Amino acid sequence: MDTSVICPRFESAISLLSQRWTGLIIYQLLSGPQRFSQLTEVIGISGRLLSERLKNLESNGLVIRTVHPETPVRVEYQLTEKGMSLKPVMDEIQNWSQHWVDLTETK
Amino acid sequence: MDTSVICPRFESAISLLSQRWTGLIIYQLLSGPQRFSQLTEVIGISGRLLSERLKNLESNGLVIRTVHPETPVRVEYQLTEKGMSLKPVMDEIQNWSQHWVDLTETK
DNA sequence: TATAATAGGTTACATAAAGTAACTAAAGAA
DNA sequence: TTCTTTAGTTACTTTATGTAACCTATTATA
């Protein structure tokens, strides 16, 4: 018998957050709506993956994409209420990192 | 110019947590020390990756490995203080997941 | 003595995800 | 008509993950 012991909601949440870049994208968007190019520069992610991740976040209801038809086009990404509500999670990670991460450690 | 804007400690922390399985392993160990085989069964991870992840967590000071030379051998993994201090992070993820994760959604 | 059982891994190989760099689309500016 | 700029996409390489068979140490069993 295979009785899954780990809470499926938790498992679903952590599978989202443990996708590479996703946490950083949400963290970055917590400081306000941002354009595609800003995100690539600040986070250091390629266009290919940023595009893929943003589509995923959009389809999960965490992010909204807005196209401003200016010239050149401006596309902004912002968190939904669901996305914003991850702030306490990010705050705790931030808090933990201040206490425990030693930047001199070899990676 | 390339001024990294994201806090390097946060980046380091999230790169640890965004490794596949790592969050689940820590979450599971928060409920107490556990053996290798227990972890594979509960989490649903292969021996190969569990071994790799536990070594990584050990070298990062989050987990301690204890060998009990019984028959057959019993090896237990438990969180260090540094590992335990991730509880608030896990609690917030858990909390978020209860509010926002809809299990009927298509993956 | 030989065989088997059990826990905790490791190895070799296949598949999936991520990194990289060049390319494209749209739209107004020169 | 050609050039710029933003926001992607495509094709290809490299790395990470999944899978299953195998290995080792220790002791119980035939």
Coordinates of N, CA and C (backbone and C1' of nucleotides) in Angstrom, one line a residue, chain A residues 37 51 55 65 73 75 77, chain D residues 5-11:
Chain A
S37 N 12.0 42.8 -19.9 CA 13.4 43.0 -20.0 C 14.0 43.3 -18.7
S51 N 10.2 33.6 -20.2 CA 8.9 33.4 -21.0 C 8.1 32.2 -20.5
K55 N 4.6 32.3 -18.3 CA 3.3 31.7 -18.8 C 2.8 30.7 -17.8
R65 N -0.4 39.5 -17.1 CA 0.4 40.1 -18.1 C -0.4 41.2 -18.8
V73 N 6.7 48.3 -28.0 CA 5.7 47.7 -27.1 C 6.2 47.5 -25.7
V75 N 5.4 45.5 -22.1 CA 4.7 44.4 -21.5 C 5.0 44.4 -20.0
Y77 N 4.4 42.7 -16.2 CA 3.9 41.6 -15.4 C 3.7 42.0 -13.9
Chain D
dT5 P 18.1 51.4 -30.3 O5' 16.7 50.8 -29.7 C5' 15.6 51.6 -29.5 C4' 14.4 50.7 -29.1 C3' 14.8 49.6 -28.1 O3' 14.2 49.7 -26.9 C1' 13.5 48.7 -29.9
dT6 P 14.4 48.8 -25.6 O5' 13.1 47.8 -25.7 C5' 11.8 48.3 -25.5 C4' 10.8 47.2 -25.7 C3' 11.0 46.1 -24.7 O3' 9.7 45.8 -24.1 C1' 10.9 45.3 -27.0
dA7 P 9.5 44.8 -23.0 O5' 9.1 43.5 -23.8 C5' 7.9 43.6 -24.6 C4' 7.8 42.3 -25.4 C3' 8.0 41.0 -24.6 O3' 7.0 40.0 -24.9 C1' 9.4 40.9 -26.4
dG8 P 6.5 39.0 -23.9 O5' 7.8 38.0 -23.7 C5' 7.8 36.7 -24.3 C4' 8.0 36.7 -25.8 C3' 8.3 35.3 -26.3 O3' 7.1 34.8 -26.8 C1' 9.7 37.0 -27.3
dT9 P 7.0 33.2 -26.9 O5' 8.0 32.8 -28.1 C5' 7.6 33.1 -29.4 C4' 8.6 32.5 -30.4 C3' 8.8 31.0 -30.3 O3' 8.7 30.5 -31.6 C1' 10.9 32.1 -30.2
dT10 P 8.6 28.9 -31.8 O5' 9.9 28.5 -32.6 C5' 10.7 29.5 -33.2 C4' 12.0 28.9 -33.7 C3' 12.1 27.4 -33.6 O3' 12.8 26.9 -34.8 C1' 13.8 28.4 -32.3
dA11 P 13.0 25.4 -35.0 O5' 14.6 25.2 -34.7 C5' 15.5 26.1 -35.4 C4' 16.9 25.7 -34.9 C3' 17.2 24.2 -34.8 O3' 18.5 23.9 -35.2 C1' 17.6 25.3 -32.7

